Structure formats: C-alpha cells, structure tokens
Amino acid sequence: MENVIVERVADFLKQFPPFQEIHSADLHKIAAQVRVHYVPKRNFVFKEGDPAHTEFYVVQQGAVGLRSKSRSATAWIDICDEGDILGLRPLFADQTYAMEAVAREECVLYAIPIEAFKKVLANNQAVMDFLLESFASNTRNPKASEAKGKLLSANYASNEAQSTDLDFFQQAFYTKNPICLTAKATIQKAALLMNDHKISSLIIEENKLPIGIITDKDIRRWVATGEMQIADKVSEIMSSPVKCVPPTIHLAEVQTILLQHKIGHLCVTQDGTDQAEIIGILSEHDIVTAQANNPVALLKQIERVSKLESLTRIRESLSSLLEAYLNTALPMPYIMKVSGLITQALMHRVIELSEEKIGKAPVKFAWLGIGSQGRGEQLLLTDQDHALVFEDVSDEELETTQAYFLKLAKDVSRVLNELGYVFCPAEMMASNPKYCLSLSQWKSQFSKWIDQASTQNIMMCSIFFDYAKVYGEADLVKQISQHILQKLKGNQKFFAYLAEDAVKNPPPLGFFRQFIIEDDGEHKDEFDVKARAIQPLVDAARVLILAEGIEGKNNTVERFEKLIELEPQNEEVYAGCIKSFHVLSKFRAVEGFKNNSSGRYLELSSLSKSDKMKLKRAFKPIQEIQSLLKNRFKLSYFL
C-alpha cells in the first residue's frame, strides 16, 4: 500500500516544474519522504515572522493565499493552486517567513523535507536554477501556465514599481531559424555566410545541438591579427560551451545573463539547455529592438506620432506584445493594465489628430470609451463602442455644435476602423447622433433608461453604465456619473431589473457537468466564453457596485476588490470571482490571438483535459455570485 501512495505522489509531482527535471529514481525517493498535510479553510500554513519550517510545500488540492501583514487583509499578494510551490525561503535562507500563507479553501499539501531535497539539488542544476529564479524574483512558479511573474497583484504593486515592471516583463524577441555551421567548416566559409546573409554571428552545431558561437569580432580578432588563417576550422575560434536560454525568457533576464557572462550572444533552444534543438539566437541588437517595442517606449511613440501608418504599426506592436505576454504566462492583471494604458493612449492620440485636422472644438467635450474599453478590459481588436458628450449650448447653437462633433466622431471612427477596430454593427458609436449628445441630453437619456425599465432599456444601461473618459473634460463625465448615482439612489425596483438581467445566464454546465455549447448556427458545438462565463461576472460586479453608490469604479476586478472592502463577510465569493474573471479572460485572449478572432467562441475539442477542468472550476463563482444577487435583490419574489 505504501508503494502505491509513493507512486501517486510521484505521478502528481512529475506533472509540474521543477519536478519534471528530476530523474524518476530520485523523484520516487523524494515522494517516499513526502508528508501529506490537510489544511482546513482559513487555517495558516505558516505566518509572517514564523521560524523557518524544515519543509517546503506543493499544493495538491485547494488554494493557498499569500499576503503580508503590512497590507490590507483583503489584499492578496497571490493565490497558489494545484502544482504551485510555496514556502521556499528555508531552502535558501535560514530566516523567518516574509509573508503568511492561509488556506483559501480546504487544502491538501505535499510537504517535502528540505534536507532530503538538497541532495537532489546537488546533482540537478536545472532544478536549482528553477528554484533560485523563483526565490530571487519572488516568483511562485516561473514556468506556470497561469501566473508566471512576480508575486505582486495589481492592488499590491506600487506606482513607483510600474515602470520597472514594464521593463522587467518585456519579452526578449529572438531571431528564429539562425544560420548554423558545423565545427569542421572553415573560418572563410563562416565569413562568407555572414557577408551573404548580412549577419554578425553564427551558431556552431552538431546534430542540431549547439556547441559554440562565432561572431565577426572573433574573425577580426584571430584572422586580422594573423594568429589564425582563413583555412582553419571554426572550432579553433568559436566560443564554447554556448550559453543557452528558453524562448520564453524576459528582457531583464537576458540583460543579466549577458552582463554576468560578459558575452554578446545567446542561443535559444526548446528547453533552454544545450541538449535541445536550436530554434533561435539572441544578441545585444535584439535587446535594443525589444526595448524599442516595450510598453514605455510605445507610449512615448504614441505621443510623437503624426501619421496613420505610424499608429497602425504601434497597434500591431501592441498586439504582438500582448500575445507574447500571454505566451510567457504573465499575470492577467498586468497584461490588462498594459493593454488598457496603451489602447487609451492610442485612441487619445487619434482624437487629438482628428481635432487638429477638423479644427478646434466649439465647446468643451469628452470622448467616452464604452463596454470593455470603458472597463479597461480590452485585449483584442473588438468592435468600436464609444460615445461623446459636449457641454450644454443654447437651442440655437445645438444643431451646429452637434454637427461639428458628429464630423469629428466620423473621422475618429474611420481611423480606428483602419487601425483594426471594426465599426459597431449596432452603431453604438459617437458618430451616431443618438450617442453624440449634450450633457443635458445625456442626463435625460439616462433618466429615461432608468425610469422606464424595460428589456431594451436595461440592456442599454448594461452597456452605457460602463464608461471611462478617453479624451476631454473630466468634469463632464463626473456630472454624468453623479446624475446616474442620484437617479439610482434607493431605486430598488430598477436594481431588481438590473440584477434579473445579470442572472439571465446561469453557470454554463448541464446536469451532468457538461459544457453548455451552441447548438446551431455558425458556432455550433463551440462554447461562448464571453456570454456564458465572462459576462455574468461583469454584470454582477456592475449591479453590486452601483447599488453601493460607488462612483468611479468601472473595472470588473476593481469593483470586486472594492466590494471585498465593503463586505469582508463575502470576501471568498468576490475573490473567487476575481480569479475566475482572470482565468476566463485569458482563455478568450489566447483563443483570439491564435485564430485572429474576438476569442469569444472556444472549440472545446482542442482543449486539454486540464484546461477543461480549469474552465469548470472558473464557473463555480458564477453560481455563488448569482445566488448572492438573487438573495440580495429578492429576485425570487420579483420574478
């Protein structure tokens, strides 16, 4: 029986890094010494300041939250789930714990004795490198598919750290399919190849594995000085062994390696070792190129741009950047933040250029991003959704004033369309006279939607209650927000209608826990991740935050975080919604970039069993938040 348990532990561990790198015999020795801990919900694994344990932990089931006593009790630094490692500090430093670990739900942990594990580390550099990276960079799992990166959530990172983080997480784009030579080739052949292909380096390979690198500097150093002849073999002057890195490496890591080893080139292989096939090469020049396309650089380029072609290139760079971030498994809060900042800056510049072209606006105005852009959640090239509000003018000036802003909006919409943001099929755009209104007209419009609750009006509220200023006068936007909140104050009937709309899509699982998929049309047998999973979370956050009378919280995650502050008794439900929102958003983004689509429909047959389980786990908070809505707004009586 004991051997069966050891086998089960070993089988589980070998699914996750760094245990995948451990030889089977060694892994079974570790598994035989693992202790299984059951941790009830809300119990501590360790507390901040506790003496170091003799074990570190791997989550087998459940979720463990990490937080610091110096922050709010609701400000989780990160959540570790299946396969994640925590409590590594005693492995490298005989110190007290720097944060506390709390079971967010019932947990089963595998406790691995540190002394036993050190014996494995002594003969396994890959495992040591993984754990060193994890400990040194404050990273719970550098290879994790869900949340690689520093243990900093959006509400934990300081503003001062933002610029550093933008640079740290920038992916180092490498040259694919590099030119290679064998060690027996002559220096002359290497020089001719470099000249023909206009490159400055070659990888020397043997059976498709890297054994060295030769650069034009090497040739000048040895041949130009007469120490070597052009007929000599490249093996005589190549740098060896070659330093290899994986394709997912970040810019900061590349810079560190080049400085540490005083070299100018790195070989990119499938797994980052010299025993894997060559797939690319990285040079100091690639670093310069990457730095020119990082978020900070893109923001600076947007400020200076004056031509549509340049805007198109920046928009393409943003898409490439976001796709790379997803591929390197950066945290979704960070990816969304970068996307939101650059998208807003891009649209701001488009409006600015259009205003310069058409002429200065006759009165103050504000351009509003609506829907996903208004919530700061736009990752993909989706439909345009926007509106425009201008300050009140006399009845005599209204027609000509609106005509100016319609002209401006049409020009902006045209440019956005050329950048890849297609026109909204329902024409919910500022170029539509219905959504290009004065401040008073917008107040009247919102009053009508709120006072005359109907299916259509509730739908319009769901769309237009999520807005953010992209350009113009913030005070106009503030006046609209204050008007809406005043109209909603104590309006239980309206909130019941809005809550009813928010629960119209129940958790997307059938009676036998099967996915509810589209049964006809273009997307037959596909799963609508937007309407069936993401939208219920968005809708729930909206109605709850509005019912609290909170102004200025448009982002779904920020809404749930604020609700945690206001209702700590419901923290578990709201925190679950946050995690699910990030998981579901990533599924949609990955699908969108893979198929150059909106990412709305997932082909379930292409998902792994693990991915399907992640999806199903993400549905649980939908059921919980909808139950909360039904109870709070008495929907059983209302319906």
XYZ file of C-alpha atoms in Angstrom:
639
model
C 0.000 0.000 0.000
C 2.857 2.369 0.850
C 4.353 1.923 -2.628
C 1.002 2.790 -4.183
C 0.918 6.067 -2.214
C 4.507 6.869 -3.224
C 3.611 6.209 -6.857
C 0.647 8.552 -6.619
C 2.765 11.319 -5.084
C 5.496 10.875 -7.705
C 2.948 10.810 -10.549
C 1.476 14.077 -9.295
C 4.806 15.878 -8.808
C 6.208 14.944 -12.212
C 3.388 16.891 -13.891
C 4.869 20.184 -12.655
C 8.197 22.001 -12.847
C 10.788 21.644 -11.489
C 9.962 18.021 -10.645
C 9.748 17.231 -14.368
C 13.526 17.678 -14.458
C 14.186 15.144 -11.716
C 15.187 11.598 -12.608
C 12.482 9.039 -11.873
C 14.509 7.202 -9.219
C 15.292 10.437 -7.351
C 11.691 11.584 -7.626
C 10.497 8.345 -6.000
C 12.998 8.848 -3.155
C 11.534 12.298 -2.556
C 7.971 11.008 -2.833
C 8.708 8.362 -0.216
C 9.588 11.113 2.287
C 6.714 13.454 1.487
C 4.265 14.144 4.281
C 0.651 14.876 3.396
C -0.905 17.857 5.206
C -4.621 18.550 5.319
C -5.210 22.257 5.993
C -8.775 23.358 6.817
C -10.140 26.513 5.262
C -8.799 29.748 6.846
C -6.024 27.894 8.704
C -2.431 29.050 8.364
C 0.286 27.064 6.605
C 2.778 29.499 8.124
C 2.625 33.059 9.466
C 4.725 36.091 8.727
C 7.654 36.060 11.152
C 7.389 32.330 11.928
C 10.688 30.422 12.190
C 11.590 28.543 9.031
C 9.990 25.107 8.637
C 12.022 22.044 7.765
C 9.799 21.519 4.710
C 8.511 23.419 1.715
C 5.100 22.762 0.171
C 3.392 21.818 -3.077
C -0.352 22.372 -3.406
C -2.016 19.060 -4.303
C -5.615 20.245 -3.916
C -7.243 23.539 -2.996
C -5.802 27.053 -2.920
C -3.427 28.867 -0.557
C -3.443 32.662 -0.362
C -0.275 34.657 0.300
C -0.393 38.090 1.923
C 1.608 40.484 4.063
C 0.542 41.949 7.402
C 1.773 45.342 6.179
C -1.038 45.361 3.609
C -4.803 45.152 3.897
C -6.080 41.753 4.975
C -8.042 41.603 1.729
C -5.053 42.477 -0.479
C -3.856 39.025 -1.509
C -0.381 39.046 -2.981
C -1.098 35.851 -4.870
C -3.102 32.627 -4.834
C -1.245 29.313 -5.171
C -3.226 26.402 -6.537
C -2.579 22.910 -7.920
C 1.111 22.258 -8.563
C 2.356 25.573 -7.166
C 5.269 25.709 -4.732
C 5.300 27.832 -1.582
C 7.480 28.212 1.473
C 10.809 28.044 -0.376
C 12.520 30.546 1.911
C 14.099 27.960 4.273
C 15.707 26.242 1.285
C 17.910 29.280 0.608
C 17.841 31.431 3.705
C 17.663 30.485 7.368
C 15.244 33.296 8.116
C 11.696 33.829 9.280
C 8.887 33.887 6.698
C 8.339 37.221 4.927
C 4.604 36.666 4.371
C 1.772 34.488 5.617
C 0.104 31.585 3.833
C -3.594 30.929 4.511
C -5.835 28.169 3.134
C -8.438 29.900 0.971
C -10.342 26.611 0.833
C -9.763 23.107 2.153
C -6.267 22.123 1.044
C -4.082 19.082 0.678
C -0.370 19.940 0.643
C 2.647 17.757 -0.046
C 5.374 18.712 2.452
C 8.825 17.982 1.044
C 11.734 17.720 3.542
C 14.331 20.329 2.700
C 17.375 18.290 3.704
C 16.292 15.373 1.520
C 15.614 17.693 -1.373
C 19.028 19.372 -1.114
C 20.650 16.038 -2.029
C 18.729 16.071 -5.318
C 19.671 19.694 -5.977
C 23.345 18.868 -5.683
C 23.162 16.831 -8.904
C 20.481 18.740 -10.806
C 21.359 22.246 -11.954
C 18.079 22.709 -13.874
C 16.051 22.250 -10.701
C 18.376 24.537 -8.753
C 18.072 27.242 -11.434
C 14.277 26.998 -11.335
C 14.103 27.368 -7.582
C 16.709 30.122 -7.485
C 14.726 32.080 -10.077
C 11.570 31.528 -8.068
C 13.138 32.662 -4.792
C 15.263 35.523 -6.130
C 12.500 37.048 -8.252
C 9.736 36.479 -5.682
C 8.039 34.215 -8.221
C 5.838 31.348 -7.084
C 6.277 29.301 -10.276
C 8.451 30.646 -13.104
C 7.088 28.005 -15.501
C 3.419 28.149 -14.505
C 0.880 28.499 -17.296
C -1.405 30.721 -15.216
C 0.706 33.203 -13.348
C 4.364 33.474 -14.050
C 5.865 36.652 -12.707
C 6.474 38.475 -9.502
C 4.199 37.784 -6.574
C 2.500 41.137 -6.939
C -1.163 41.605 -7.649
C -2.484 44.776 -9.232
C -3.505 46.170 -5.849
C -0.170 45.293 -4.264
C 2.304 46.832 -6.683
C 3.202 50.442 -6.058
C 3.068 53.122 -8.725
C 6.800 53.542 -8.356
C 7.298 49.897 -9.381
C 5.203 50.189 -12.522
C 7.891 51.429 -14.866
C 10.360 48.836 -13.586
C 7.795 46.075 -14.002
C 7.032 47.164 -17.562
C 10.694 46.750 -18.409
C 11.182 43.554 -16.404
C 8.354 41.677 -18.060
C 9.196 42.699 -21.624
C 9.845 39.577 -23.683
C 13.163 39.360 -25.483
C 12.239 38.670 -29.115
C 14.853 36.500 -30.774
C 15.940 35.742 -34.365
C 14.341 32.485 -35.456
C 15.937 29.836 -37.720
C 19.503 31.111 -37.281
C 22.281 30.257 -39.726
C 24.369 27.373 -38.391
C 27.677 25.712 -39.310
C 29.437 22.549 -38.232
C 32.676 22.730 -36.271
C 34.612 21.344 -39.267
C 33.734 24.279 -41.531
C 36.448 26.810 -42.302
C 36.668 30.336 -40.961
C 36.474 31.546 -44.568
C 33.126 29.789 -45.063
C 31.822 31.388 -41.868
C 32.908 34.838 -43.057
C 31.249 34.353 -46.463
C 27.994 33.191 -44.850
C 27.926 36.221 -42.567
C 28.530 38.512 -45.511
C 25.882 36.852 -47.725
C 23.192 36.937 -45.021
C 24.279 40.295 -43.564
C 24.587 38.879 -40.046
C 27.234 39.176 -37.375
C 27.159 35.724 -35.783
C 26.693 32.010 -36.481
C 25.833 29.097 -34.218
C 28.105 26.107 -34.463
C 26.096 22.897 -34.215
C 26.480 19.168 -34.087
C 23.410 17.010 -34.761
C 21.247 20.163 -34.426
C 22.588 20.774 -30.909
C 24.585 23.952 -30.125
C 28.249 23.544 -29.321
C 29.518 27.085 -29.901
C 29.081 30.575 -31.365
C 31.319 32.505 -33.738
C 31.000 36.246 -34.393
C 32.522 38.718 -36.824
C 34.507 40.055 -33.852
C 36.069 36.597 -33.401
C 37.152 36.575 -37.042
C 38.677 40.055 -36.792
C 40.390 39.196 -33.547
C 42.038 35.996 -34.749
C 42.426 36.298 -38.534
C 43.148 40.026 -38.877
C 45.945 39.715 -36.317
C 47.466 36.785 -38.188
C 47.118 34.357 -35.309
C 44.741 32.146 -37.344
C 44.284 31.504 -41.081
C 41.037 31.618 -43.063
C 41.519 27.924 -43.893
C 41.484 26.960 -40.203
C 38.390 25.376 -38.659
C 35.778 27.483 -36.874
C 36.163 25.149 -33.897
C 39.514 26.872 -33.293
C 37.995 30.279 -32.629
C 34.384 29.650 -31.565
C 33.173 30.473 -28.053
C 32.279 27.254 -26.266
C 30.348 26.000 -24.390
C 27.475 28.074 -25.694
C 25.108 29.756 -23.242
C 21.518 28.676 -23.966
C 18.154 30.121 -22.910
C 14.490 29.143 -23.454
C 12.243 31.027 -25.921
C 10.136 32.454 -23.068
C 12.987 34.408 -21.487
C 12.367 38.011 -20.435
C 14.421 41.028 -21.437
C 15.734 41.654 -17.937
C 16.907 38.048 -17.669
C 18.754 38.318 -20.998
C 20.485 41.515 -19.907
C 21.513 39.879 -16.638
C 23.000 36.816 -18.374
C 24.922 38.861 -20.948
C 26.397 41.077 -18.236
C 27.119 38.206 -15.880
C 28.965 36.150 -18.503
C 30.380 39.116 -20.455
C 29.078 37.802 -23.767
C 27.084 39.324 -26.635
C 25.013 36.379 -27.924
C 22.775 33.631 -26.560
C 21.486 30.510 -28.255
C 17.742 29.863 -27.933
C 16.750 26.200 -27.633
C 13.474 24.399 -26.976
C 14.087 23.976 -23.255
C 16.940 26.393 -22.631
C 19.674 23.745 -22.455
C 22.464 22.796 -24.867
C 20.905 19.325 -25.171
C 17.852 20.633 -27.032
C 17.375 21.606 -30.670
C 18.370 25.122 -31.750
C 15.435 27.417 -32.550
C 16.967 30.897 -32.453
C 19.686 33.328 -31.455
C 19.622 36.412 -29.228
C 22.066 39.285 -29.490
C 22.613 42.695 -27.938
C 20.962 44.121 -31.074
C 17.804 42.112 -30.303
C 17.711 43.723 -26.865
C 17.796 47.190 -28.406
C 14.961 46.173 -30.754
C 12.916 44.767 -27.865
C 13.411 47.910 -25.820
C 12.063 49.949 -28.730
C 8.812 47.972 -28.574
C 8.215 47.754 -24.837
C 5.176 49.413 -23.226
C 7.021 52.506 -22.060
C 8.563 53.023 -25.500
C 5.201 52.514 -27.240
C 3.594 55.143 -25.026
C 6.360 57.604 -25.926
C 5.990 56.798 -29.628
C 2.240 57.466 -29.458
C 2.868 60.939 -28.040
C 5.088 61.824 -31.021
C 3.144 60.152 -33.841
C 1.549 62.248 -36.591
C 0.710 59.735 -39.334
C -1.839 56.933 -39.610
C 0.826 54.488 -40.791
C 2.755 55.009 -37.558
C -0.392 54.429 -35.492
C -1.036 51.201 -37.405
C 2.473 49.988 -36.654
C 2.078 50.808 -32.962
C -1.258 48.976 -32.839
C 0.384 45.935 -34.427
C 3.250 46.187 -31.943
C 0.732 46.211 -29.088
C -0.937 43.055 -30.415
C 2.442 41.324 -30.724
C 3.397 42.452 -27.249
C 0.182 41.189 -25.651
C 0.406 37.865 -27.476
C 3.987 37.447 -26.292
C 2.949 38.256 -22.738
C 0.242 35.585 -22.895
C 2.720 33.066 -24.274
C 5.118 33.772 -21.420
C 2.266 33.381 -18.908
C 2.453 36.819 -17.317
C -0.296 37.644 -14.790
C -3.550 38.736 -16.419
C -3.885 41.887 -14.239
C -0.547 43.082 -15.585
C -1.408 42.259 -19.221
C -4.767 44.049 -18.960
C -3.136 47.073 -17.351
C -0.567 47.375 -20.140
C -3.241 46.901 -22.802
C -5.523 49.478 -21.197
C -2.819 52.107 -20.864
C -1.594 51.783 -24.449
C -5.067 51.425 -26.026
C -6.296 54.538 -24.235
C -3.178 56.493 -25.226
C -3.580 55.345 -28.839
C -7.213 56.426 -29.018
C -6.421 59.692 -27.247
C -3.873 60.476 -29.965
C -6.333 59.551 -32.751
C -8.907 62.018 -31.353
C -6.223 64.649 -30.884
C -5.073 64.344 -34.509
C -8.667 64.428 -35.802
C -9.384 67.581 -33.814
C -6.262 69.215 -35.242
C -7.421 68.240 -38.737
C -11.064 69.394 -38.414
C -10.458 72.421 -36.255
C -10.758 73.260 -32.581
C -13.974 72.138 -30.891
C -16.534 74.935 -30.386
C -17.176 73.892 -26.756
C -15.744 71.553 -24.147
C -16.400 67.839 -24.669
C -15.395 64.352 -23.531
C -14.946 61.165 -25.537
C -16.090 58.079 -23.668
C -14.927 54.513 -24.150
C -17.867 52.153 -23.605
C -18.070 48.461 -22.696
C -14.807 46.539 -22.400
C -12.737 49.638 -23.168
C -14.682 51.611 -20.585
C -13.849 48.888 -18.063
C -10.182 48.755 -19.110
C -10.524 45.111 -20.161
C -9.914 45.283 -23.911
C -7.149 42.954 -25.082
C -8.295 42.043 -28.577
C -9.335 44.013 -31.642
C -13.054 44.215 -30.928
C -15.910 46.366 -32.227
C -15.847 50.096 -31.601
C -18.056 51.151 -28.673
C -17.889 54.809 -27.719
C -19.909 57.954 -27.098
C -19.388 61.710 -26.913
C -20.727 64.329 -24.503
C -20.371 68.082 -25.039
C -21.252 70.911 -22.709
C -24.694 72.479 -22.928
C -25.303 75.215 -25.503
C -28.326 77.294 -26.435
C -31.046 75.760 -28.571
C -29.918 77.931 -31.482
C -26.354 76.558 -31.296
C -27.261 72.930 -30.628
C -27.583 71.751 -34.238
C -24.324 73.279 -35.484
C -22.465 72.177 -32.339
C -23.633 68.602 -32.696
C -22.792 68.692 -36.412
C -19.168 69.541 -35.569
C -18.859 66.666 -33.092
C -20.506 64.195 -35.473
C -17.944 65.185 -38.097
C -15.154 64.727 -35.562
C -16.542 61.361 -34.440
C -16.876 60.063 -38.000
C -13.232 60.903 -38.684
C -12.104 59.234 -35.448
C -14.235 56.142 -36.169
C -12.799 55.922 -39.666
C -9.231 55.991 -38.359
C -9.993 53.453 -35.634
C -11.510 51.179 -38.266
C -8.341 51.422 -40.331
C -6.357 50.506 -37.235
C -8.407 47.300 -36.920
C -11.238 48.319 -34.584
C -14.230 47.469 -36.761
C -17.397 49.566 -36.773
C -20.005 48.504 -34.217
C -22.772 46.582 -36.063
C -25.367 48.221 -33.786
C -23.773 51.650 -34.439
C -23.170 52.325 -30.750
C -20.578 54.905 -31.668
C -20.121 58.630 -31.184
C -20.631 59.055 -34.946
C -24.301 58.108 -34.367
C -26.439 61.169 -33.407
C -28.079 59.029 -30.681
C -24.768 58.822 -28.822
C -23.305 62.249 -29.585
C -25.250 64.437 -27.158
C -25.002 67.439 -24.889
C -24.656 66.976 -21.138
C -28.359 67.680 -20.550
C -29.371 65.327 -23.331
C -27.266 62.540 -21.838
C -28.812 63.136 -18.414
C -32.282 62.902 -19.972
C -31.289 59.750 -21.828
C -30.033 58.010 -18.693
C -33.118 59.154 -16.778
C -35.341 57.571 -19.408
C -33.428 54.283 -19.339
C -33.633 54.166 -15.532
C -37.216 55.393 -15.068
C -38.743 53.344 -17.863
C -37.232 49.967 -17.097
C -37.699 47.523 -19.961
C -35.662 44.756 -21.561
C -34.255 47.200 -24.132
C -33.535 49.958 -21.611
C -31.887 47.583 -19.146
C -29.654 46.336 -21.979
C -28.679 49.947 -22.784
C -27.864 50.570 -19.114
C -25.696 47.450 -19.032
C -23.736 48.801 -21.995
C -23.563 52.505 -21.188
C -23.062 52.255 -17.417
C -19.513 51.016 -18.153
C -17.678 54.052 -19.469
C -14.409 55.895 -18.993
C -13.038 59.172 -20.274
C -10.597 58.673 -23.123
C -10.180 62.336 -24.049
C -11.508 65.722 -22.991
C -13.112 67.255 -19.919
C -13.279 65.001 -16.859
C -15.872 67.254 -15.221
C -18.474 66.438 -17.891
C -18.015 62.734 -17.187
C -18.208 63.322 -13.440
C -21.516 65.171 -13.837
C -22.993 62.227 -15.769
C -21.816 59.793 -13.079
C -23.293 61.889 -10.287
C -26.603 62.158 -12.168
C -26.773 58.371 -12.635
C -25.995 57.664 -8.975
C -28.603 60.194 -7.855
C -31.229 58.543 -10.060
C -30.297 55.106 -8.738
C -30.273 56.017 -5.049
C -32.839 53.857 -3.296
C -34.303 52.663 -6.617
C -34.807 49.042 -5.593
C -37.146 48.293 -8.469
C -34.515 49.291 -11.034
C -31.820 47.274 -9.248
C -34.117 44.263 -9.275
C -34.461 44.615 -13.048
C -30.692 45.065 -13.425
C -29.979 42.081 -11.147
C -32.517 39.960 -13.035
C -30.612 40.743 -16.236
C -27.340 39.835 -14.502
C -28.536 36.306 -13.665
C -30.118 35.520 -17.032
C -27.124 33.339 -17.971
C -26.629 30.671 -15.256
C -23.327 28.773 -14.851
C -22.656 27.100 -18.237
C -22.747 23.470 -17.091
C -25.555 20.990 -17.721
C -26.981 18.424 -15.316
C -24.064 16.026 -15.808
C -21.470 18.834 -15.590
C -21.229 19.009 -19.349
C -20.466 22.322 -21.042
C -23.484 24.139 -22.440
C -22.499 24.792 -26.043
C -24.078 26.482 -29.046
C -26.480 24.044 -30.702
C -26.872 25.742 -34.075
C -25.556 28.481 -36.342
C -22.016 29.388 -37.341
C -20.582 28.441 -33.942
C -22.415 25.149 -33.451
C -20.723 22.896 -30.860
C -18.488 25.755 -29.653
C -18.501 27.345 -26.203
C -19.382 31.042 -25.908
C -16.927 32.061 -23.162
C -17.949 35.726 -23.313
C -21.737 35.450 -22.967
C -21.897 32.308 -20.822
C -18.970 32.874 -18.449
C -17.332 36.333 -18.535
C -20.460 38.446 -18.945
C -22.244 37.089 -15.826
C -19.257 38.191 -13.714
C -19.132 41.615 -15.393
C -22.883 42.123 -14.921
C -22.816 41.039 -11.264
C -19.954 43.386 -10.383
C -21.758 46.273 -12.069
C -25.090 45.926 -10.270
C -23.457 45.364 -6.869
C -21.129 48.379 -7.071
C -23.913 50.658 -8.338
C -26.187 49.504 -5.525
C -23.475 50.631 -3.104
C -23.461 54.097 -4.710
C -19.755 53.911 -5.529
C -18.513 56.316 -8.208
C -15.501 55.802 -10.466
C -15.189 52.010 -10.270
C -15.726 50.702 -13.811
C -13.259 47.832 -13.996
C -14.702 44.417 -13.068
C -11.791 43.365 -10.858
C -11.613 46.776 -9.166
C -15.347 46.558 -8.486
C -14.985 43.180 -6.780
C -11.947 44.416 -4.820
C -13.973 47.396 -3.573
C -16.815 45.052 -2.637
C -14.363 42.985 -0.567
C -13.522 46.145 1.375
C -17.190 46.950 1.897
C -18.330 43.389 2.636
C -15.486 41.362 4.151
C -18.026 38.673 5.051
C -18.366 37.954 1.308
C -14.647 38.090 0.567
C -14.467 34.448 -0.504
C -17.189 34.871 -3.138
C -15.757 38.108 -4.543
C -12.159 36.839 -4.530
C -13.337 33.735 -6.398
C -14.986 35.972 -8.995
C -11.731 37.881 -9.483
C -9.748 34.704 -10.055
C -12.365 33.281 -12.418
C -12.521 36.521 -14.382
C -8.764 36.400 -14.993
C -8.818 32.709 -15.951
C -11.730 33.161 -18.378
C -10.251 36.341 -19.858
C -7.029 34.511 -20.567
C -8.848 31.669 -22.325
C -10.582 34.228 -24.530
C -7.404 36.205 -25.252
C -5.372 33.113 -26.143
C -8.151 31.916 -28.468
C -8.400 35.360 -30.060
C -4.697 35.718 -30.803
C -4.440 32.117 -32.009
C -7.253 32.469 -34.556
C -7.148 36.235 -35.168
C -10.702 36.494 -33.853
C -12.641 38.019 -30.974
C -11.809 34.891 -28.970
C -15.447 34.627 -27.947
C -16.001 31.022 -29.045
C -13.826 28.175 -27.790
C -13.520 24.892 -29.630
C -13.696 22.542 -26.669
C -12.289 19.580 -28.598
C -8.985 21.439 -28.920
C -8.646 21.961 -25.158
C -6.697 19.602 -22.937
C -8.359 17.821 -20.044
C -6.509 20.154 -17.678
C -7.822 23.250 -19.479
C -11.373 21.920 -19.395
C -11.053 21.395 -15.647
C -9.783 24.967 -15.226
C -12.799 26.229 -17.125
C -15.201 24.222 -14.988
C -13.564 25.434 -11.776
C -13.964 29.002 -13.021
C -17.743 28.503 -13.277
C -18.269 27.885 -9.546
C -18.011 31.593 -8.557
C -20.666 32.407 -11.195
C -23.154 30.244 -9.333
C -22.127 31.772 -5.994
C -22.363 35.402 -7.128
C -25.717 34.807 -8.815
C -27.077 33.233 -5.636
C -25.928 36.320 -3.758
C -27.720 38.565 -6.275
C -30.952 36.565 -6.027
C -30.961 36.825 -2.245
C -29.907 40.464 -2.031
C -32.397 41.772 -4.572
C -35.144 39.265 -3.664
C -35.370 38.074 -7.246
C -37.477 35.041 -6.336
C -40.243 37.469 -5.305
C -39.539 39.913 -8.090
C -39.736 37.234 -10.763
